[in-house]
Tab-separated table of C-alpha atoms (C1' of nucleotides) in Angstrom:
chain	number	residue	atom	x	y	z
A	467	MET	CA	-20.281	15.624	-14.364
A	468	SER	CA	-18.810	12.305	-13.286
A	469	ALA	CA	-20.726	9.934	-11.224
A	470	ARG	CA	-18.663	9.700	-7.300
A	471	LYS	CA	-15.533	9.113	-6.380
A	472	GLY	CA	-16.108	6.330	-3.925
A	473	ALA	CA	-13.893	3.438	-2.777
A	474	GLY	CA	-12.789	2.333	-6.215
A	475	VAL	CA	-11.186	-0.685	-5.533
A	476	LEU	CA	-13.480	-1.982	-2.469
A	477	GLU	CA	-16.855	-1.378	-4.163
A	478	LEU	CA	-15.729	-3.068	-7.613
A	479	ALA	CA	-14.689	-6.480	-5.749
A	480	VAL	CA	-18.100	-6.106	-3.520
A	481	LEU	CA	-19.878	-5.836	-6.681
A	482	GLY	CA	-18.425	-8.347	-8.332
A	483	LEU	CA	-18.442	-10.877	-5.547
A	484	LEU	CA	-21.996	-10.454	-5.127
A	485	HIS	CA	-22.279	-10.722	-8.615
A	486	GLU	CA	-21.506	-14.296	-8.320
A	487	SER	CA	-23.592	-15.064	-5.259
A	488	PRO	CA	-25.695	-13.126	-2.594
A	489	MET	CA	-23.861	-13.171	0.717
A	490	HIS	CA	-23.551	-11.044	4.032
A	491	GLY	CA	-21.035	-8.734	5.255
A	492	TYR	CA	-18.925	-11.504	7.147
A	493	GLU	CA	-18.617	-14.063	4.948
A	494	LEU	CA	-18.090	-10.986	1.795
A	495	ARG	CA	-14.795	-10.155	3.632
A	496	LYS	CA	-13.499	-13.685	3.785
A	497	ARG	CA	-14.299	-14.099	0.192
A	498	LEU	CA	-12.464	-10.709	-0.820
A	499	ASN	CA	-9.361	-11.363	1.024
A	500	THR	CA	-8.901	-14.862	-0.272
A	501	LEU	CA	-9.702	-13.569	-3.963
A	502	LEU	CA	-6.828	-10.904	-3.273
A	503	GLY	CA	-4.643	-13.297	-2.048
A	504	MET	CA	-1.451	-11.492	-1.235
A	505	LEU	CA	-2.613	-8.272	-2.594
A	506	ARG	CA	-4.536	-6.590	-0.156
A	507	THR	CA	-6.867	-7.370	3.096
A	508	PHE	CA	-9.900	-5.872	4.291
A	509	SER	CA	-10.800	-4.826	7.772
A	510	TYR	CA	-15.074	-4.477	8.394
A	511	GLY	CA	-14.005	-0.559	9.294
A	512	SER	CA	-13.890	-0.383	5.759
A	513	LEU	CA	-16.194	-3.243	4.768
A	514	TYR	CA	-19.299	-2.207	6.352
A	515	PRO	CA	-19.590	1.330	5.745
A	516	CYS	CA	-19.161	0.743	1.570
A	517	LEU	CA	-21.892	-1.820	1.978
A	518	LYS	CA	-23.961	0.870	3.355
A	519	GLN	CA	-23.073	3.456	0.937
A	520	LEU	CA	-23.828	0.835	-1.638
A	521	LEU	CA	-27.123	0.449	0.021
A	522	ALA	CA	-28.336	3.799	-0.345
A	523	GLU	CA	-26.840	4.170	-3.511
A	524	GLY	CA	-29.628	1.444	-5.014
A	525	LEU	CA	-26.331	-0.572	-6.416
A	526	ILE	CA	-26.827	-3.878	-3.444
A	527	ILE	CA	-30.366	-4.542	-1.297
A	528	GLU	CA	-30.801	-6.954	1.321
A	529	ASP	CA	-32.112	-10.235	0.102
A	530	SER	CA	-34.587	-11.606	2.823
A	531	PRO	CA	-32.394	-14.393	3.657
A	532	ASP	CA	-33.751	-17.550	2.158
A	533	GLU	CA	-36.199	-17.911	5.461
A	534	ASP	CA	-35.779	-22.015	5.470
A	535	VAL	CA	-39.810	-23.038	6.374
A	536	ARG	CA	-38.867	-24.961	9.619
A	537	THR	CA	-36.506	-22.478	11.219
A	538	VAL	CA	-37.930	-20.154	13.435
A	539	PRO	CA	-39.834	-17.181	11.466
A	540	SER	CA	-38.416	-12.965	11.686
A	541	ARG	CA	-35.124	-14.072	12.953
A	542	ARG	CA	-32.298	-11.898	11.453
A	543	SER	CA	-29.017	-11.600	11.989
A	544	LYS	CA	-27.439	-11.866	9.154
A	545	ILE	CA	-28.137	-9.487	6.668
A	546	VAL	CA	-27.564	-11.250	3.052
A	547	TYR	CA	-26.852	-8.425	0.188
A	548	LYS	CA	-27.602	-8.909	-3.694
A	549	LEU	CA	-27.349	-6.846	-6.539
A	550	THR	CA	-29.735	-4.669	-7.951
A	551	ALA	CA	-30.539	-4.080	-11.528
A	552	GLU	CA	-28.493	-1.044	-11.075
A	553	GLY	CA	-25.889	-2.611	-9.554
A	554	LYS	CA	-25.832	-4.919	-12.506
A	555	GLU	CA	-25.380	-2.474	-14.761
A	556	HIS	CA	-22.820	-0.693	-12.643
A	557	LEU	CA	-20.493	-3.135	-12.143
A	558	GLN	CA	-20.793	-4.048	-15.761
A	559	LYS	CA	-19.749	-0.251	-16.606
A	560	LEU	CA	-17.285	-0.612	-14.097
A	561	LEU	CA	-15.654	-3.690	-16.184
A	562	THR	CA	-15.551	-1.916	-19.228
A	563	GLU	CA	-13.465	0.882	-18.242
A	564	ALA	CA	-9.713	0.297	-19.350
A	565	GLY	CA	-7.883	3.932	-17.865
A	566	PRO	CA	-4.939	3.692	-15.334
A	567	ALA	CA	-7.697	2.976	-12.190
A	568	ALA	CA	-7.382	-0.760	-13.879
A	569	TRP	CA	-3.842	-0.610	-14.568
A	570	GLU	CA	-2.355	1.266	-11.560
A	571	ASP	CA	-1.330	-0.806	-8.110
A	572	GLU	CA	-4.412	-0.191	-5.957
A	573	GLY	CA	-6.494	-1.574	-8.312
A	574	PHE	CA	-5.283	-3.905	-11.033
A	575	GLY	CA	-5.151	-7.235	-8.798
A	576	VAL	CA	-9.236	-6.387	-8.390
A	577	HIS	CA	-10.078	-6.290	-12.157
A	578	PHE	CA	-7.698	-8.753	-12.665
A	579	ALA	CA	-9.793	-11.131	-10.984
A	580	PHE	CA	-13.237	-10.035	-12.445
A	581	PHE	CA	-11.333	-10.614	-16.290
A	582	ALA	CA	-14.143	-13.779	-16.328
A	583	HIS	CA	-16.430	-10.745	-16.690
A	584	THR	CA	-14.808	-8.543	-18.927
A	585	ARG	CA	-14.563	-8.070	-22.961
A	586	ALA	CA	-11.607	-9.710	-24.307
A	587	ASP	CA	-10.507	-6.325	-25.751
A	588	VAL	CA	-11.052	-4.493	-22.351
A	589	ARG	CA	-8.896	-7.013	-20.976
A	590	LEU	CA	-6.288	-6.679	-23.761
A	591	ARG	CA	-6.281	-3.031	-23.306
A	592	ILE	CA	-5.993	-3.437	-19.014
A	593	LEU	CA	-3.339	-5.842	-19.592
A	594	GLU	CA	-1.209	-3.552	-22.380
A	595	GLY	CA	-1.681	-0.794	-19.883
A	596	ARG	CA	-0.360	-2.376	-16.748
A	597	ARG	CA	2.823	-3.662	-19.201
A	598	SER	CA	3.742	-0.369	-20.225
A	599	ARG	CA	3.106	1.044	-16.762
A	600	LEU	CA	5.428	-1.062	-15.342
A	601	ASP	CA	8.171	-0.595	-18.325
A	602	GLU	CA	8.020	2.999	-17.456
A	603	ARG	CA	8.700	2.387	-13.552
A	604	LEU	CA	11.737	-0.286	-14.902
A	605	GLU	CA	13.054	2.276	-17.133
A	606	SER	CA	13.063	5.617	-14.500
A	607	VAL	CA	14.512	3.170	-11.889
A	608	ARG	CA	17.241	1.498	-14.016
A	609	ALA	CA	18.110	5.151	-14.765
A	610	ALA	CA	18.231	6.297	-10.854
A	611	LEU	CA	20.202	2.963	-10.757
A	612	ALA	CA	22.949	3.730	-13.322
A	613	ARG	CA	23.022	7.533	-11.688
A	614	THR	CA	23.783	6.039	-8.602
A	615	ARG	CA	25.993	2.940	-9.371
A	616	GLU	CA	28.628	2.210	-7.184
A	617	ARG	CA	27.515	4.826	-4.488
A	618	VAL	CA	25.273	2.740	-2.375
A	619	ASP	CA	26.287	0.196	0.130
A	620	SER	CA	25.417	-3.772	-0.988
A	621	TYR	CA	22.206	-3.745	1.205
A	622	THR	CA	20.641	-1.324	-0.753
A	623	LEU	CA	21.819	-2.458	-3.846
A	624	GLU	CA	20.306	-6.133	-3.083
A	625	LEU	CA	17.154	-4.257	-2.379
A	626	GLN	CA	17.028	-2.654	-5.362
A	627	ASN	CA	17.912	-5.196	-7.641
A	628	HIS	CA	14.843	-7.551	-5.893
A	629	GLY	CA	12.289	-4.589	-6.275
A	630	LEU	CA	13.683	-4.535	-10.456
A	631	GLU	CA	13.605	-8.528	-10.555
A	632	SER	CA	10.122	-8.550	-9.123
A	633	VAL	CA	8.880	-6.071	-11.955
A	634	GLU	CA	10.852	-7.850	-14.297
A	635	ARG	CA	9.322	-11.112	-13.730
A	636	GLU	CA	5.415	-9.240	-13.364
A	637	VAL	CA	6.482	-7.819	-16.760
A	638	ARG	CA	6.870	-11.709	-18.410
A	639	TRP	CA	4.176	-12.839	-16.492
A	640	LEU	CA	2.012	-9.920	-18.210
A	641	ASN	CA	4.098	-11.015	-21.623
A	642	GLU	CA	2.395	-14.679	-21.420
A	643	ILE	CA	-0.917	-13.647	-20.737
A	644	ILE	CA	-1.066	-11.250	-23.481
A	645	GLY	CA	0.189	-13.587	-25.970
A	646	ARG	CA	-2.690	-16.109	-24.746
A	647	GLU	CA	-5.036	-13.433	-24.953
A	648	ARG	CA	-3.996	-12.097	-28.355
A	649	ALA	CA	-3.676	-16.194	-29.716
A	650	GLN	CA	-7.437	-16.570	-27.874
A	651	ALA	CA	-8.458	-13.439	-30.010
A	652	GLU	CA	-7.131	-14.604	-33.525
A	653	GLN	CA	-8.859	-17.782	-33.107
A	654	ALA	CA	-12.003	-16.590	-32.508
A	655	LYS	CA	-11.908	-14.381	-35.890
A	656	THR	CA	-10.912	-17.019	-37.694
A	657	THR	CA	-13.922	-19.583	-36.172
A	658	ASP	CA	-15.834	-16.592	-36.578
A	659	ASN	CA	-14.912	-16.181	-40.210
A	660	PRO	CA	-13.725	-19.766	-41.519
A	661	ARG	CA	-11.503	-19.712	-44.379
B	358	MET	CA	4.946	6.012	28.178
B	359	SER	CA	5.308	5.523	24.513
B	360	ALA	CA	7.661	8.289	22.869
B	361	ARG	CA	5.099	9.064	19.817
B	362	LYS	CA	3.244	7.639	17.385
B	363	GLY	CA	4.770	9.507	14.307
B	364	ALA	CA	5.140	8.340	10.898
B	365	GLY	CA	7.228	5.565	11.258
B	366	VAL	CA	8.468	4.868	8.023
B	367	LEU	CA	9.036	7.711	6.507
B	368	GLU	CA	10.818	9.202	9.646
B	369	LEU	CA	12.731	6.420	9.657
B	370	ALA	CA	13.950	7.122	6.006
B	371	VAL	CA	14.973	10.858	6.401
B	372	LEU	CA	16.682	10.048	9.577
B	373	GLY	CA	19.077	7.539	7.982
B	374	LEU	CA	19.403	9.527	4.471
B	375	LEU	CA	20.650	12.659	6.465
B	376	HIS	CA	22.723	10.269	8.551
B	377	GLU	CA	24.311	9.733	5.194
B	378	SER	CA	24.701	13.567	4.391
B	379	PRO	CA	22.841	16.505	4.939
B	380	MET	CA	20.163	17.573	2.513
B	381	HIS	CA	17.327	19.960	1.777
B	382	GLY	CA	13.873	18.635	1.065
B	383	TYR	CA	13.632	18.091	-2.570
B	384	GLU	CA	16.860	16.227	-2.733
B	385	LEU	CA	15.667	14.428	0.189
B	386	ARG	CA	12.699	13.614	-1.761
B	387	LYS	CA	14.888	11.914	-4.878
B	388	ARG	CA	16.890	10.067	-3.127
B	389	LEU	CA	14.119	8.565	-0.849
B	390	ASN	CA	12.442	7.217	-3.648
B	391	THR	CA	15.343	6.125	-5.574
B	392	LEU	CA	16.787	4.421	-2.520
B	393	LEU	CA	13.249	2.679	-2.129
B	394	GLY	CA	13.049	1.735	-5.476
B	395	MET	CA	9.945	0.043	-6.632
B	396	LEU	CA	8.458	-0.314	-3.061
B	397	ARG	CA	7.163	3.764	-2.353
B	398	THR	CA	7.071	6.967	-2.986
B	399	PHE	CA	7.025	9.886	-1.124
B	400	SER	CA	5.077	13.449	-2.324
B	401	TYR	CA	6.241	16.530	-1.037
B	402	GLY	CA	2.433	17.096	1.377
B	403	SER	CA	4.418	13.789	3.086
B	404	LEU	CA	7.862	15.083	3.686
B	405	TYR	CA	7.723	18.830	4.493
B	406	PRO	CA	5.557	18.322	7.277
B	407	CYS	CA	7.605	14.990	8.300
B	408	LEU	CA	10.660	17.044	8.158
B	409	LYS	CA	8.506	20.106	10.288
B	410	GLN	CA	8.082	17.554	13.049
B	411	LEU	CA	11.329	16.080	12.833
B	412	LEU	CA	12.815	19.862	13.411
B	413	ALA	CA	10.420	20.742	16.351
B	414	GLU	CA	11.791	17.253	18.309
B	415	GLY	CA	14.787	18.512	17.727
B	416	LEU	CA	16.393	15.759	15.552
B	417	ILE	CA	17.124	17.314	13.103
B	418	ILE	CA	18.286	20.587	12.292
B	419	GLU	CA	18.853	23.551	9.852
B	420	ASP	CA	22.411	23.574	8.629
B	421	SER	CA	23.646	26.857	7.087
B	422	PRO	CA	24.058	25.929	3.513
B	423	ASP	CA	27.750	25.905	3.229
B	424	GLU	CA	27.945	29.608	2.286
B	425	ASP	CA	30.416	29.771	-0.153
B	426	VAL	CA	32.802	32.816	-0.587
B	427	ARG	CA	32.027	34.211	-3.172
B	428	THR	CA	28.266	33.834	-3.420
B	429	VAL	CA	26.500	36.727	-2.210
B	430	PRO	CA	25.367	36.229	1.714
B	431	SER	CA	22.459	36.078	3.454
B	432	ARG	CA	20.489	34.400	0.086
B	433	ARG	CA	18.330	31.394	1.287
B	434	SER	CA	16.465	29.620	-0.808
B	435	LYS	CA	17.528	26.035	-0.376
B	436	ILE	CA	17.160	24.567	3.620
B	437	VAL	CA	19.488	21.593	4.304
B	438	TYR	CA	19.179	19.553	7.199
B	439	LYS	CA	21.379	17.617	9.404
B	440	LEU	CA	21.301	15.392	12.392
B	441	THR	CA	21.335	16.672	16.188
B	442	ALA	CA	23.127	14.390	18.812
B	443	GLU	CA	19.442	13.537	19.589
B	444	GLY	CA	18.666	12.810	16.133
B	445	LYS	CA	21.459	10.189	15.472
B	446	GLU	CA	20.608	8.639	18.898
B	447	HIS	CA	17.127	8.400	18.007
B	448	LEU	CA	18.063	6.871	14.391
B	449	GLN	CA	20.363	4.334	16.516
B	450	LYS	CA	17.367	3.172	18.421
B	451	LEU	CA	14.969	2.858	15.537
B	452	LEU	CA	17.762	0.441	13.593
B	453	THR	CA	17.797	-1.671	17.061
B	454	GLU	CA	14.348	-1.834	17.274
B	455	ALA	CA	13.664	-5.722	16.121
B	456	GLY	CA	9.950	-5.587	16.129
B	457	PRO	CA	6.774	-6.310	13.643
B	458	ALA	CA	7.222	-2.516	12.293
B	459	ALA	CA	10.618	-4.487	10.928
B	460	TRP	CA	9.503	-6.875	9.442
B	461	GLU	CA	5.780	-6.207	8.192
B	462	ASP	CA	5.098	-5.164	4.453
B	463	GLU	CA	5.007	-1.304	5.639
B	464	GLY	CA	8.723	-1.121	7.207
B	465	PHE	CA	10.515	-4.038	6.310
B	466	GLY	CA	12.034	-2.122	2.964
B	467	VAL	CA	13.411	0.918	4.393
B	468	HIS	CA	14.965	-1.218	7.500
B	469	PHE	CA	16.727	-3.219	4.943
B	470	ALA	CA	18.254	-0.106	2.837
B	471	PHE	CA	19.774	0.249	6.491
B	472	PHE	CA	20.751	-2.519	7.438
B	473	ALA	CA	24.456	-1.609	6.883
B	474	HIS	CA	24.083	0.531	9.887
B	475	THR	CA	22.444	-1.834	11.746
B	476	ARG	CA	24.149	-4.478	14.507
B	477	ALA	CA	24.501	-8.440	12.887
B	478	ASP	CA	22.488	-9.799	15.794
B	479	VAL	CA	19.240	-7.555	14.644
B	480	ARG	CA	19.467	-8.141	10.892
B	481	LEU	CA	19.164	-11.291	11.061
B	482	ARG	CA	15.691	-11.343	13.945
B	483	ILE	CA	14.481	-8.963	11.465
B	484	LEU	CA	15.453	-11.099	8.715
B	485	GLU	CA	13.969	-13.853	10.298
B	486	GLY	CA	10.823	-12.154	11.480
B	487	ARG	CA	9.959	-11.565	7.983
B	488	ARG	CA	10.588	-15.226	6.790
B	489	SER	CA	8.009	-16.404	9.527
B	490	ARG	CA	5.604	-13.037	8.578
B	491	LEU	CA	5.569	-15.075	4.863
B	492	ASP	CA	5.589	-18.093	5.908
B	493	GLU	CA	2.407	-17.343	8.070
B	494	ARG	CA	0.779	-15.842	4.628
B	495	LEU	CA	1.968	-18.635	2.412
B	496	GLU	CA	0.156	-21.017	4.675
B	497	SER	CA	-2.904	-19.351	5.558
B	498	VAL	CA	-3.839	-18.319	1.845
B	499	ARG	CA	-2.501	-22.238	0.645
B	500	ALA	CA	-5.314	-23.586	2.702
B	501	ALA	CA	-8.005	-20.683	1.849
B	502	LEU	CA	-6.788	-22.294	-1.981
B	503	ALA	CA	-7.373	-25.588	-1.003
B	504	ARG	CA	-10.571	-25.132	0.368
B	505	THR	CA	-12.042	-22.931	-2.808
B	506	ARG	CA	-10.266	-25.652	-5.286
B	507	GLU	CA	-11.813	-26.083	-8.441
B	508	ARG	CA	-14.780	-23.402	-7.513
B	509	VAL	CA	-12.640	-20.205	-9.026
B	510	ASP	CA	-11.942	-19.048	-12.664
B	511	SER	CA	-8.924	-19.503	-14.264
B	512	TYR	CA	-7.946	-15.948	-14.575
B	513	THR	CA	-8.705	-15.741	-10.402
B	514	LEU	CA	-6.613	-19.050	-9.700
B	515	GLU	CA	-3.828	-17.357	-12.220
B	516	LEU	CA	-3.615	-14.300	-9.944
B	517	GLN	CA	-3.584	-16.048	-6.732
B	518	ASN	CA	-0.895	-18.492	-8.122
B	519	HIS	CA	1.101	-15.720	-9.270
B	520	GLY	CA	0.871	-13.870	-6.048
B	521	LEU	CA	1.957	-17.444	-3.623
B	522	GLU	CA	5.165	-17.541	-6.409
B	523	SER	CA	5.949	-14.190	-5.813
B	524	VAL	CA	5.594	-14.587	-1.915
B	525	GLU	CA	7.649	-17.827	-2.337
B	526	ARG	CA	10.456	-15.982	-4.254
B	527	GLU	CA	10.440	-13.237	-1.887
B	528	VAL	CA	11.442	-16.354	1.100
B	529	ARG	CA	13.675	-17.819	-1.455
B	530	TRP	CA	15.567	-14.658	-1.390
B	531	LEU	CA	15.076	-14.113	2.347
B	532	ASN	CA	16.867	-17.865	2.631
B	533	GLU	CA	19.764	-16.616	0.813
B	534	ILE	CA	20.711	-13.544	2.787
B	535	ILE	CA	20.050	-15.083	5.782
B	536	GLY	CA	22.559	-18.285	5.181
B	537	ARG	CA	24.719	-15.795	4.102
B	538	GLU	CA	24.421	-13.739	7.501
B	539	ARG	CA	25.053	-16.438	9.083
B	540	ALA	CA	28.104	-18.067	7.490
B	541	GLN	CA	29.581	-13.959	7.971
B	542	ALA	CA	28.655	-14.287	11.732
B	543	GLU	CA	30.379	-17.903	11.916
B	544	GLN	CA	33.693	-16.382	10.641
B	545	ALA	CA	33.478	-13.885	12.337
B	546	LYS	CA	32.753	-16.149	15.520
B	547	THR	CA	36.457	-18.001	14.710
B	548	THR	CA	37.994	-14.884	13.294
B	549	ASP	CA	37.662	-13.560	17.160
B	550	ASN	CA	38.427	-17.023	18.635
B	551	PRO	CA	40.997	-18.889	16.382
B	552	ARG	CA	41.539	-22.135	17.059
C	816	DT	C1'	11.551	37.761	-20.459
C	817	DT	C1'	9.819	33.686	-20.344
C	818	DC	C1'	9.698	28.753	-19.888
C	819	DG	C1'	11.373	24.713	-16.960
C	820	DT	C1'	12.943	23.182	-12.718
C	821	DC	C1'	14.288	23.314	-8.470
C	822	DA	C1'	12.249	24.780	-4.022
C	823	DT	C1'	9.308	24.851	-0.293
C	824	DG	C1'	5.344	24.600	1.703
C	825	DT	C1'	-0.239	24.223	3.315
C	826	DA	C1'	-5.581	22.939	3.403
C	827	DA	C1'	-8.618	19.873	1.841
C	828	DT	C1'	-9.575	15.384	1.201
C	829	DG	C1'	-9.346	10.465	1.005
C	830	DG	C1'	-9.377	5.712	2.353
C	831	DG	C1'	-7.904	3.009	5.429
C	832	DT	C1'	-6.972	0.805	10.196
C	833	DT	C1'	-7.821	0.089	15.539
C	834	DA	C1'	-10.015	-0.157	19.003
C	835	DC	C1'	-14.112	-0.542	20.692
C	836	DA	C1'	-19.029	-1.571	21.696
C	837	DT	C1'	-22.618	-5.265	20.964
C	838	DG	C1'	-25.351	-9.284	20.364
C	839	DA	C1'	-26.386	-14.116	18.338
C	840	DT	C1'	-25.292	-18.947	17.296
C	841	DT	C1'	-22.734	-22.900	17.921
C	842	DA	C1'	-19.909	-26.409	20.517
C	843	DC	C1'	-18.617	-28.497	24.359
D	285	DG	C1'	-23.069	-22.342	31.253
D	286	DT	C1'	-19.344	-20.752	29.058
D	287	DA	C1'	-15.974	-20.024	25.472
D	288	DA	C1'	-15.226	-19.655	20.521
D	289	DT	C1'	-16.543	-17.687	16.113
D	290	DC	C1'	-19.780	-15.553	14.133
D	291	DA	C1'	-21.903	-11.232	12.563
D	292	DT	C1'	-22.409	-6.550	12.678
D	293	DG	C1'	-21.387	-1.676	13.447
D	294	DT	C1'	-19.597	2.982	15.009
D	295	DA	C1'	-15.930	6.806	16.513
D	296	DA	C1'	-11.142	8.367	16.449
D	297	DC	C1'	-7.175	8.346	14.556
D	298	DC	C1'	-3.206	7.682	10.924
D	299	DC	C1'	-0.904	8.800	6.905
D	300	DA	C1'	-0.481	9.461	2.760
D	301	DT	C1'	-2.062	12.193	-1.357
D	302	DT	C1'	-4.116	15.588	-4.472
D	303	DA	C1'	-3.977	20.345	-5.573
D	304	DC	C1'	-3.004	24.421	-4.987
D	305	DA	C1'	-0.147	28.962	-3.743
D	306	DT	C1'	4.528	30.676	-4.086
D	307	DG	C1'	9.054	31.993	-5.467
D	308	DA	C1'	13.980	31.675	-6.774
D	309	DC	C1'	17.381	30.472	-10.575
D	310	DG	C1'	19.060	28.882	-15.026
D	311	DA	C1'	19.054	28.776	-20.034
D	312	DA	C1'	17.103	29.747	-24.060
DNA sequence: TTCGTCATGTAATGGGTTACATGATTAC
DNA sequence: GTAATCATGTAACCCATTACATGACGAA
């Protein structure tokens, strides 16, 4: 029933970037790593096999690299990829799924990075999913911390606190964004239907 | 030449926890996951094989689980592990290595968690190693950001900024700790050699 | 007696990195 | 002409997760 298992994150990132503009692997990797900034990096060892697979699935194709008039013809070292129609469709489908894959640690960053191409309601559900995921974690860690209180040395405590504060900070960040999204949705509604 | 490749992080964490007190696997996993708080979790599927390996290497042994006087003898379902002499020695060695393994993303948290058992000079070198690692990353991401400026949509920008700020925050945290460590070292020196 | 949780383990799988191999293009 | 970097790819390995299988023990 379910389509494929494939390399979730990387797949989405590649399709998303190729949607913005066709590119070859080497360039793709750089854009990938700056796009995700501090979140993740990918090596060629995972990128090229992924491209190969997407190609085999017909989601991308080689785009003849723009054979400039005065360059020697039939030279080919760069392989520029672009999305096929099915690729675009598949990307849209991925960007519409607002499930755990979109808000768990591995996937959230990439999904967020392509929010500009994501429907407003889906954005909101992903943001809320992420927030409640983090809330859960905070609660369980706080509970564990309360049980262990005073039985850990100061370094361990410091580490746990720092971790806690990092997550709290992400939750505040999410709250800000969620607020903005809602305001925007509200405004869109009244614009659609004035008075 | 080199000893083993083994599961760096998990190995250190297990040895460290068992050093504090003997435990069985199930309990170990819970302690592990609260110790590392928001950093990481481990599943049984990695813990038990790790214990098996440490056992085979003679770094830990089964500790007869405290055969209480009035409990039925020769019952055994829990397997309590404790460090051997070689285990303690190996742990000390791990806690003295102030290399990349100690300050890269994967290892830093665990090393920090056991700082109470780490020599002051090693602590300082790890903290500084981590800090310069993060500085490098900040610089390269900022450079990439400057090159791409204005060519990314607001969501991507927001994500990159959040990531940047997270790392900057960790650097400030490190600076605080490094400051305290240095002050402490200074004080220890003057206490050793007053006037 | 049955249900939840404690407790131990393994096999299949997964997603990724490292190290390597290779060659084209550019700048000096 | 040679070094750096651009560019593509593969094979071996690594570390961990998932799903599963098993069973003891306490409480309802």
